[in-house]
XYZ file of N, CA and C in Angstrom:
609
model
N -14.625 -14.131 3.951
C -14.189 -13.994 2.563
C -13.919 -15.381 1.974
N -14.454 -15.647 0.799
C -14.227 -16.914 0.111
C -12.842 -16.912 -0.525
N -12.030 -17.934 -0.215
C -10.696 -17.996 -0.795
C -10.764 -18.587 -2.198
N -9.792 -18.229 -3.000
C -9.755 -18.733 -4.373
C -9.257 -20.175 -4.369
N -9.493 -20.870 -5.447
C -8.973 -22.225 -5.628
C -7.817 -22.180 -6.616
N -6.723 -22.853 -6.292
C -5.555 -22.881 -7.184
C -5.931 -23.397 -8.567
N -6.871 -24.331 -8.616
C -7.278 -24.912 -9.894
C -8.053 -23.933 -10.771
N -8.484 -22.815 -10.183
C -9.244 -21.819 -10.941
C -8.347 -20.756 -11.558
N -7.034 -20.896 -11.396
C -6.097 -19.863 -11.830
C -5.015 -20.459 -12.714
N -4.752 -19.793 -13.847
C -3.630 -20.116 -14.729
C -2.645 -18.958 -14.667
N -1.363 -19.249 -14.705
C -0.340 -18.197 -14.701
C 0.340 -18.111 -16.062
N 0.603 -16.884 -16.479
C 1.369 -16.618 -17.702
C 2.539 -15.720 -17.322
N 3.746 -16.152 -17.670
C 4.954 -15.355 -17.419
C 5.506 -14.898 -18.764
N 5.735 -13.605 -18.887
C 6.281 -13.046 -20.125
C 7.797 -12.920 -19.993
N 8.523 -13.585 -20.889
C 9.986 -13.564 -20.857
C 10.514 -13.283 -22.253
N 10.015 -12.204 -22.863
C 10.397 -11.894 -24.233
C 11.172 -10.607 -24.403
N 11.488 -9.940 -23.290
C 12.203 -8.670 -23.393
C 13.664 -8.867 -23.781
N 14.265 -7.831 -24.363
C 15.661 -7.938 -24.801
C 16.639 -7.441 -23.741
N 16.136 -6.947 -22.614
C 16.976 -6.549 -21.476
C 18.044 -5.535 -21.874
N 17.684 -4.571 -22.711
C 18.685 -3.622 -23.217
C 19.272 -2.755 -22.107
N 18.448 -2.367 -21.137
C 18.961 -1.511 -20.057
C 19.841 -2.286 -19.076
N 19.595 -3.590 -18.961
C 20.410 -4.414 -18.065
C 21.747 -4.764 -18.692
N 21.776 -4.915 -20.017
C 23.016 -5.279 -20.695
C 23.261 -6.775 -20.761
N 22.382 -7.546 -20.174
C 22.425 -9.006 -20.257
C 21.022 -9.530 -19.982
N 20.790 -10.796 -20.263
C 19.451 -11.361 -20.113
C 19.055 -11.386 -18.643
N 18.103 -10.527 -18.264
C 17.748 -10.432 -16.851
C 17.013 -11.680 -16.359
N 16.380 -12.414 -17.254
C 15.693 -13.639 -16.841
C 16.665 -14.652 -16.253
N 17.931 -14.565 -16.656
C 18.947 -15.515 -16.185
C 19.797 -14.955 -15.052
N 19.557 -13.727 -14.637
C 20.316 -13.143 -13.540
C 20.073 -13.936 -12.259
N 21.152 -14.261 -11.563
C 21.037 -15.024 -10.323
C 20.901 -14.110 -9.122
N 19.903 -14.375 -8.306
C 19.787 -13.748 -6.994
C 19.742 -14.881 -5.980
N 20.740 -14.899 -5.108
C 20.898 -16.003 -4.152
C 20.963 -17.350 -4.875
N 21.628 -17.340 -6.040
C 21.851 -18.578 -6.772
C 20.688 -19.069 -7.609
N 19.616 -18.286 -7.675
C 18.426 -18.708 -8.422
C 18.141 -17.689 -9.523
N 18.039 -18.116 -10.790
C 17.729 -17.179 -11.880
C 16.367 -16.498 -11.659
N 16.266 -15.261 -12.089
C 15.027 -14.491 -11.887
C 13.809 -15.207 -12.453
N 13.921 -15.758 -13.649
C 12.779 -16.439 -14.247
C 12.355 -17.642 -13.409
N 13.321 -18.355 -12.881
C 13.003 -19.515 -12.037
C 12.300 -19.081 -10.759
N 12.728 -17.964 -10.180
C 12.083 -17.444 -8.962
C 10.620 -17.108 -9.257
N 10.398 -16.439 -10.382
C 9.028 -16.059 -10.742
C 8.187 -17.291 -11.026
N 8.782 -18.279 -11.684
C 8.049 -19.515 -11.952
C 7.613 -20.180 -10.643
N 8.476 -20.207 -9.659
C 8.140 -20.837 -8.378
C 6.934 -20.160 -7.741
N 6.912 -18.839 -7.751
C 5.753 -18.107 -7.221
C 4.497 -18.472 -8.000
N 4.604 -18.458 -9.323
C 3.444 -18.753 -10.176
C 2.920 -20.157 -9.937
N 3.820 -21.134 -9.847
C 3.388 -22.518 -9.686
C 2.810 -22.788 -8.305
N 3.210 -22.003 -7.316
C 2.614 -22.118 -5.984
C 1.162 -21.639 -5.975
N 0.834 -20.767 -6.920
C -0.467 -20.091 -6.882
C -1.440 -20.542 -7.960
N -0.940 -21.156 -9.025
C -1.784 -21.500 -10.175
C -1.603 -22.962 -10.563
N -2.644 -23.530 -11.166
C -2.612 -24.945 -11.531
C -1.750 -25.204 -12.760
N -1.684 -24.242 -13.662
C -0.902 -24.364 -14.899
C -0.085 -23.093 -15.062
N 1.166 -23.235 -15.500
C 2.029 -22.077 -15.730
C 2.567 -22.135 -17.159
N 2.350 -21.036 -17.895
C 2.913 -20.877 -19.235
C 4.034 -19.838 -19.181
N 5.102 -20.086 -19.899
C 6.145 -19.079 -20.109
C 6.165 -18.757 -21.601
N 5.997 -17.483 -21.923
C 5.975 -17.037 -23.318
C 7.312 -16.380 -23.628
N 8.017 -16.912 -24.616
C 9.350 -16.401 -24.923
C 9.751 -16.763 -26.344
N 10.599 -15.944 -26.984
C 11.166 -16.331 -28.277
C 12.304 -17.336 -28.120
N 12.781 -17.517 -26.869
C 14.013 -18.286 -26.638
C 13.738 -19.494 -25.742
N 12.897 -20.379 -26.203
C 12.504 -21.539 -25.397
C 13.721 -22.375 -24.984
N 14.620 -22.662 -25.923
C 15.756 -23.534 -25.626
C 16.657 -22.943 -24.537
N 16.733 -21.624 -24.493
C 17.612 -20.973 -23.519
C 17.123 -21.153 -22.086
N 15.799 -21.299 -21.911
C 15.238 -21.339 -20.567
C 14.808 -22.733 -20.112
N 14.806 -23.697 -21.011
C 14.332 -25.040 -20.660
C 15.095 -25.640 -19.488
N 16.389 -25.375 -19.417
C 17.223 -26.019 -18.390
C 16.946 -25.481 -16.988
N 16.350 -24.291 -16.854
C 16.118 -23.731 -15.518
C 14.665 -23.861 -15.082
N 13.838 -24.488 -15.925
C 12.427 -24.649 -15.594
C 12.063 -26.131 -15.593
N 11.120 -26.543 -14.752
C 10.749 -27.955 -14.688
C 9.957 -28.390 -15.914
N 9.893 -29.680 -16.182
C 9.156 -30.191 -17.344
C 7.669 -29.832 -17.314
N 7.132 -29.594 -16.126
C 5.705 -29.253 -16.013
C 5.394 -27.863 -16.535
N 6.415 -27.015 -16.699
C 6.193 -25.672 -17.239
C 5.883 -25.771 -18.730
N 4.825 -25.127 -19.152
C 4.420 -25.173 -20.557
C 4.964 -23.938 -21.288
N 5.792 -24.184 -22.287
C 6.434 -23.095 -23.020
C 5.624 -22.743 -24.263
N 5.498 -21.447 -24.515
C 4.803 -20.960 -25.708
C 5.789 -20.129 -26.526
N 5.956 -20.499 -27.780
C 6.873 -19.791 -28.660
C 6.305 -18.431 -29.040
N 7.065 -17.376 -28.749
C 6.685 -16.024 -29.152
C 7.386 -15.715 -30.467
N 6.630 -15.658 -31.546
C 7.213 -15.451 -32.871
C 7.269 -13.984 -33.277
N 6.664 -13.117 -32.467
C 6.633 -11.692 -32.811
C 7.113 -10.850 -31.633
N 8.371 -11.045 -31.176
C 8.834 -10.324 -29.995
C 8.857 -8.812 -30.155
N 8.989 -8.333 -31.380
C 9.022 -6.881 -31.591
C 7.648 -6.246 -31.412
N 6.601 -7.062 -31.317
C 5.254 -6.532 -31.145
C 4.949 -6.148 -29.698
N 5.771 -6.604 -28.759
C 5.612 -6.204 -27.379
C 4.810 -7.169 -26.521
N 4.737 -6.893 -25.213
C 4.123 -7.819 -24.262
C 2.620 -7.992 -24.429
N 1.923 -6.987 -24.938
C 0.472 -7.108 -25.100
C 0.130 -8.210 -26.101
N 0.853 -8.255 -27.198
C 0.626 -9.292 -28.213
C 1.012 -10.658 -27.660
N 2.119 -10.725 -26.923
C 2.535 -11.991 -26.314
C 1.465 -12.512 -25.363
N 0.897 -11.626 -24.581
C -0.175 -12.009 -23.655
C -1.376 -12.558 -24.418
N -1.744 -11.899 -25.510
C -2.919 -12.338 -26.271
C -2.707 -13.729 -26.866
N -1.472 -14.029 -27.274
C -1.155 -15.352 -27.828
C -1.326 -16.422 -26.751
N -0.782 -16.166 -25.578
C -0.870 -17.138 -24.488
C -2.294 -17.293 -23.978
N -3.036 -16.221 -23.989
C -4.389 -16.240 -23.431
C -5.299 -17.206 -24.182
N -5.015 -17.440 -25.454
C -5.852 -18.360 -26.228
C -5.715 -19.808 -25.749
N -4.676 -20.096 -24.951
C -4.455 -21.448 -24.448
C -5.145 -21.705 -23.111
N -5.638 -20.660 -22.488
C -6.130 -20.750 -21.102
C -7.534 -21.345 -21.039
N -7.774 -22.109 -19.961
C -9.082 -22.724 -19.779
C -9.712 -22.337 -18.431
N -9.077 -21.459 -17.670
C -9.625 -21.017 -16.394
C -10.209 -19.617 -16.519
N -11.067 -19.242 -15.560
C -11.680 -17.915 -15.602
C -10.650 -16.813 -15.368
N -9.701 -17.063 -14.455
C -8.743 -16.029 -14.079
C -7.333 -16.406 -14.500
N -6.546 -15.394 -14.849
C -5.147 -15.556 -15.245
C -4.289 -14.640 -14.391
N -3.211 -15.184 -13.862
C -2.193 -14.387 -13.190
C -1.117 -14.073 -14.217
N -0.937 -12.789 -14.533
C 0.076 -12.383 -15.513
C 1.249 -11.770 -14.776
N 2.456 -12.268 -15.085
C 3.660 -11.799 -14.411
C 4.773 -11.519 -15.408
N 5.528 -10.441 -15.151
C 6.812 -10.259 -15.823
C 7.775 -11.293 -15.264
N 8.857 -11.548 -15.987
C 9.793 -12.583 -15.536
C 10.691 -12.104 -14.409
N 10.706 -10.785 -14.166
C 11.673 -10.225 -13.214
C 10.965 -9.506 -12.061
N 10.451 -10.287 -11.131
C 9.774 -9.747 -9.942
C 10.379 -10.419 -8.708
N 11.638 -10.132 -8.400
C 12.361 -10.894 -7.370
C 11.844 -10.712 -5.953
N 11.101 -9.642 -5.669
C 10.600 -9.430 -4.311
C 9.169 -9.929 -4.130
N 8.580 -10.437 -5.207
C 7.223 -10.983 -5.128
C 7.273 -12.357 -4.472
N 6.307 -12.633 -3.583
C 6.271 -13.925 -2.895
C 4.944 -14.633 -3.139
N 4.964 -15.930 -2.965
C 3.742 -16.726 -3.127
C 2.674 -16.291 -2.133
N 3.068 -16.014 -0.898
C 2.103 -15.610 0.125
C 1.360 -14.345 -0.284
N 2.090 -13.377 -0.837
C 1.463 -12.115 -1.256
C 0.473 -12.366 -2.388
N 0.872 -13.123 -3.386
C -0.018 -13.396 -4.523
C -1.257 -14.153 -4.062
N -1.087 -15.104 -3.175
C -2.232 -15.868 -2.675
C -3.193 -14.980 -1.884
N -2.655 -14.038 -1.129
C -3.510 -13.081 -0.416
C -4.326 -12.250 -1.407
N -3.670 -11.792 -2.478
C -4.395 -11.038 -3.506
C -5.471 -11.909 -4.151
N -5.089 -13.143 -4.486
C -6.003 -14.031 -5.207
C -7.245 -14.363 -4.397
N -7.137 -14.312 -3.085
C -8.302 -14.604 -2.246
C -9.434 -13.599 -2.449
N -9.111 -12.451 -3.040
C -10.144 -11.445 -3.297
C -10.805 -11.623 -4.668
N -10.288 -12.538 -5.491
C -10.836 -12.705 -6.838
C -12.330 -13.030 -6.853
N -12.830 -13.879 -5.939
C -14.273 -14.167 -5.972
C -15.153 -12.944 -5.750
N -14.577 -11.883 -5.170
C -15.380 -10.693 -4.898
C -15.188 -9.582 -5.930
N -14.355 -9.834 -6.945
C -14.147 -8.828 -7.993
C -15.434 -8.683 -8.806
N -15.778 -7.447 -9.127
C -16.999 -7.149 -9.879
C -17.071 -7.975 -11.154
N -18.274 -8.467 -11.475
C -18.463 -9.326 -12.647
C -18.099 -8.637 -13.955
N -18.197 -7.315 -13.997
C -17.922 -6.610 -15.254
C -16.481 -6.099 -15.345
N -15.648 -6.440 -14.372
C -14.236 -6.035 -14.419
C -13.437 -7.096 -15.174
N -12.635 -6.656 -16.132
C -11.827 -7.617 -16.904
C -10.484 -7.901 -16.240
N -10.115 -7.082 -15.246
C -8.809 -7.257 -14.618
C -8.843 -6.743 -13.179
N -7.888 -7.228 -12.406
C -7.725 -6.841 -11.001
C -6.250 -6.493 -10.831
N -5.927 -5.191 -10.869
C -4.545 -4.728 -10.969
C -4.253 -3.611 -9.976
N -2.992 -3.477 -9.635
C -2.560 -2.377 -8.777
C -2.224 -1.150 -9.625
N -2.067 -0.020 -8.935
C -1.704 1.231 -9.599
C -0.495 1.852 -8.921
N 0.353 2.485 -9.743
C 1.445 3.302 -9.232
C 1.526 4.552 -10.089
N 1.601 5.705 -9.426
C 1.658 6.979 -10.150
C 0.508 7.098 -11.154
N -0.654 6.634 -10.734
C -1.882 6.709 -11.525
C -1.843 5.868 -12.798
N -0.935 4.924 -12.870
C -0.864 4.019 -14.006
C -1.090 2.586 -13.513
N -1.835 1.812 -14.292
C -2.008 0.407 -13.963
C -0.681 -0.319 -14.062
N -0.481 -1.305 -13.205
C 0.707 -2.161 -13.247
C 0.297 -3.479 -13.912
N 0.406 -3.561 -15.243
C -0.229 -4.660 -15.978
C 0.486 -5.989 -15.901
N 1.770 -5.998 -15.524
C 2.547 -7.238 -15.581
C 2.761 -7.860 -14.202
N 1.831 -7.593 -13.307
C 1.813 -8.264 -12.009
C 0.388 -8.152 -11.472
N -0.492 -8.989 -11.993
C -1.885 -8.903 -11.583
C -2.738 -9.939 -12.293
N -4.042 -9.749 -12.225
C -4.994 -10.771 -12.658
C -5.898 -10.263 -13.788
N -6.199 -11.160 -14.720
C -7.088 -10.855 -15.840
C -8.128 -11.968 -15.959
N -9.338 -11.578 -16.348
C -10.346 -12.578 -16.667
C -10.142 -13.073 -18.096
N -10.379 -14.359 -18.308
C -10.270 -14.910 -19.652
C -11.198 -14.169 -20.620
N -12.312 -13.681 -20.114
C -13.294 -12.988 -20.960
C -12.760 -11.691 -21.558
N -11.568 -11.252 -21.125
C -10.978 -10.030 -21.706
C -10.414 -10.285 -23.095
N -10.322 -11.557 -23.511
C -9.626 -11.890 -24.760
C -10.229 -11.183 -25.970
N -11.552 -11.136 -26.064
C -12.184 -10.527 -27.243
C -11.813 -9.051 -27.373
N -11.914 -8.308 -26.267
C -11.584 -6.882 -26.340
C -10.097 -6.673 -26.590
N -9.264 -7.568 -26.046
C -7.818 -7.481 -26.275
C -7.489 -7.709 -27.747
N -8.083 -8.725 -28.345
C -7.820 -9.009 -29.761
C -8.315 -7.881 -30.653
N -9.455 -7.300 -30.326
C -9.974 -6.176 -31.112
C -9.046 -4.976 -31.015
N -8.526 -4.717 -29.821
C -7.600 -3.598 -29.619
C -6.336 -3.794 -30.451
N -5.817 -5.017 -30.477
C -4.603 -5.311 -31.237
C -4.862 -5.213 -32.741
N -6.039 -5.651 -33.186
C -6.384 -5.546 -34.611
C -6.386 -4.097 -35.083
N -6.681 -3.178 -34.162
C -6.675 -1.750 -34.483
C -5.302 -1.134 -34.256
N -4.273 -2.012 -34.220
C -2.867 -1.613 -34.056
C -2.547 -1.097 -32.658
N -3.373 -1.412 -31.679
C -3.055 -1.070 -30.298
C -1.978 -1.998 -29.762
N -0.991 -1.431 -29.089
C 0.100 -2.243 -28.535
C 0.404 -1.885 -27.079
N -0.362 -0.984 -26.500
C -0.084 -0.495 -25.156
C -1.066 -1.082 -24.144
N -0.542 -1.676 -23.077
C -1.415 -2.136 -21.997
C -2.218 -0.971 -21.429
N -1.554 0.168 -21.236
C -2.253 1.317 -20.647
C -3.392 1.783 -21.550
N -3.151 1.780 -22.861
C -4.194 2.190 -23.796
C -5.386 1.259 -23.757
N -5.113 -0.048 -23.714
C -6.200 -1.029 -23.654
C -6.955 -0.944 -22.333
N -6.219 -0.882 -21.240
C -6.857 -0.872 -19.923
C -7.645 0.403 -19.679
N -7.222 1.510 -20.303
C -7.956 2.773 -20.126
C -9.345 2.706 -20.745
N -9.549 1.757 -21.664
C -10.849 1.585 -22.308
C -11.696 0.519 -21.611
N -11.160 -0.066 -20.538
C -11.779 -1.235 -19.921
C -12.133 -0.957 -18.463
N -12.960 -1.830 -17.916
C -13.300 -1.750 -16.496
C -12.301 -2.600 -15.718
N -11.482 -1.957 -14.919
C -10.440 -2.635 -14.146
C -10.674 -2.347 -12.668
N -10.627 -3.376 -11.840
C -10.781 -3.176 -10.404
C -9.415 -2.999 -9.762
N -9.351 -2.063 -8.822
C -8.077 -1.680 -8.218
C -7.659 -2.689 -7.148
N -6.473 -3.247 -7.309
C -5.860 -4.134 -6.329
C -4.979 -3.290 -5.408
N -5.294 -3.278 -4.128
C -4.515 -2.499 -3.170
C -3.296 -3.308 -2.735
N -2.120 -2.716 -2.911
C -0.859 -3.369 -2.561
C -0.259 -2.644 -1.358
N -0.094 -3.364 -0.271
C 0.393 -2.722 0.961
C 1.896 -2.461 0.915
N 2.633 -3.308 0.203
C 4.080 -3.128 0.089
C 4.445 -2.994 -1.386
N 4.605 -1.775 -1.881
C 4.875 -1.579 -3.314
C 6.199 -2.182 -3.774
N 7.108 -2.502 -2.851
C 8.387 -3.102 -3.247
C 8.200 -4.436 -3.959
N 7.105 -5.146 -3.674
C 6.908 -6.456 -4.309
C 6.715 -6.322 -5.817
N 6.427 -5.106 -6.291
C 6.216 -4.878 -7.714
C 7.488 -4.468 -8.448
N 8.595 -4.348 -7.722
C 9.828 -3.864 -8.339
C 10.322 -4.809 -9.423
N 10.632 -4.224 -10.572
C 11.257 -4.969 -11.668
C 12.760 -4.766 -11.636
N 13.476 -5.718 -12.202
C 14.935 -5.646 -12.247
C 15.348 -5.262 -13.667
N 15.306 -3.958 -13.964
C 15.543 -3.495 -15.335
C 16.972 -3.045 -15.603
N 17.682 -2.606 -14.568
C 19.025 -2.044 -14.738
C 19.975 -2.659 -13.704
N 21.293 -2.513 -13.903
C 22.239 -2.981 -12.874
C 21.983 -2.330 -11.522
N 21.549 -1.070 -11.538
C 21.250 -0.387 -10.273
C 20.058 -1.049 -9.570
N 19.034 -1.403 -10.349
C 17.885 -2.130 -9.788
C 18.345 -3.448 -9.169
N 19.208 -4.153 -9.896
C 19.688 -5.450 -9.430
C 20.424 -5.317 -8.100
N 21.285 -4.314 -7.992
C 22.030 -4.099 -6.747
C 21.096 -3.732 -5.599
N 20.115 -2.868 -5.872
C 19.170 -2.456 -4.837
C 18.351 -3.644 -4.346
N 17.845 -4.428 -5.284
C 16.995 -5.568 -4.926
C 17.796 -6.627 -4.185
N 19.029 -6.857 -4.598
C 19.883 -7.814 -3.894
C 20.072 -7.402 -2.440
N 20.290 -6.118 -2.214
C 20.453 -5.620 -0.835
C 19.159 -5.763 -0.048
N 18.025 -5.503 -0.705
C 16.737 -5.658 -0.038
C 16.539 -7.089 0.438
N 16.871 -8.046 -0.408
C 16.715 -9.456 -0.034
C 17.697 -9.860 1.056
N 18.891 -9.314 1.024
C 19.864 -9.605 2.075
C 19.372 -9.091 3.420
N 18.730 -7.914 3.402
C 18.215 -7.330 4.642
C 17.057 -8.119 5.218
N 16.302 -8.783 4.319
C 15.139 -9.537 4.778
C 15.491 -10.935 5.246
N 16.707 -11.376 4.911
C 17.089 -12.754 5.271
C 17.640 -12.819 6.692
């Protein structure tokens, strides 16, 4: 199997959610002393040559991210993550993009690199390489081809705002995930407590 090259991959991290179910900004939640967004950035930077963080609150996150992180101002946070992704995608110069939510505390660089090694074998007509749970694509932890931009922009012009709606119209290759826990998001205090215990058990 041909392994991927780090220089062939750009990472985009979406950090525009209002964290209403958590009750506080989950991007800044500390797990083992490290904010969630910083943990996700570390994974992304281990796997990709360039990392963008898309957020309405650039000043709030600058202090926890290195100067090499490229920040993109999200001016339409109420439009949702699909629009934020489309804005960031226009900056990309690589064939493949790793798209991540800001809150994936159980995701590791080793796992992402293992997934990325399959990118050279993804079908030429597939716009994305994503996992599934409960028969739904997991859009905020996976890979997209830059060539998806045209269809994404057309979908948004027609007032589409759902990743599932867009992906259902597209050719997506299934990424098999052996440990579904790596996809866990930290959306609620209960999630945070569960994930903290999971990490304690693994240490």
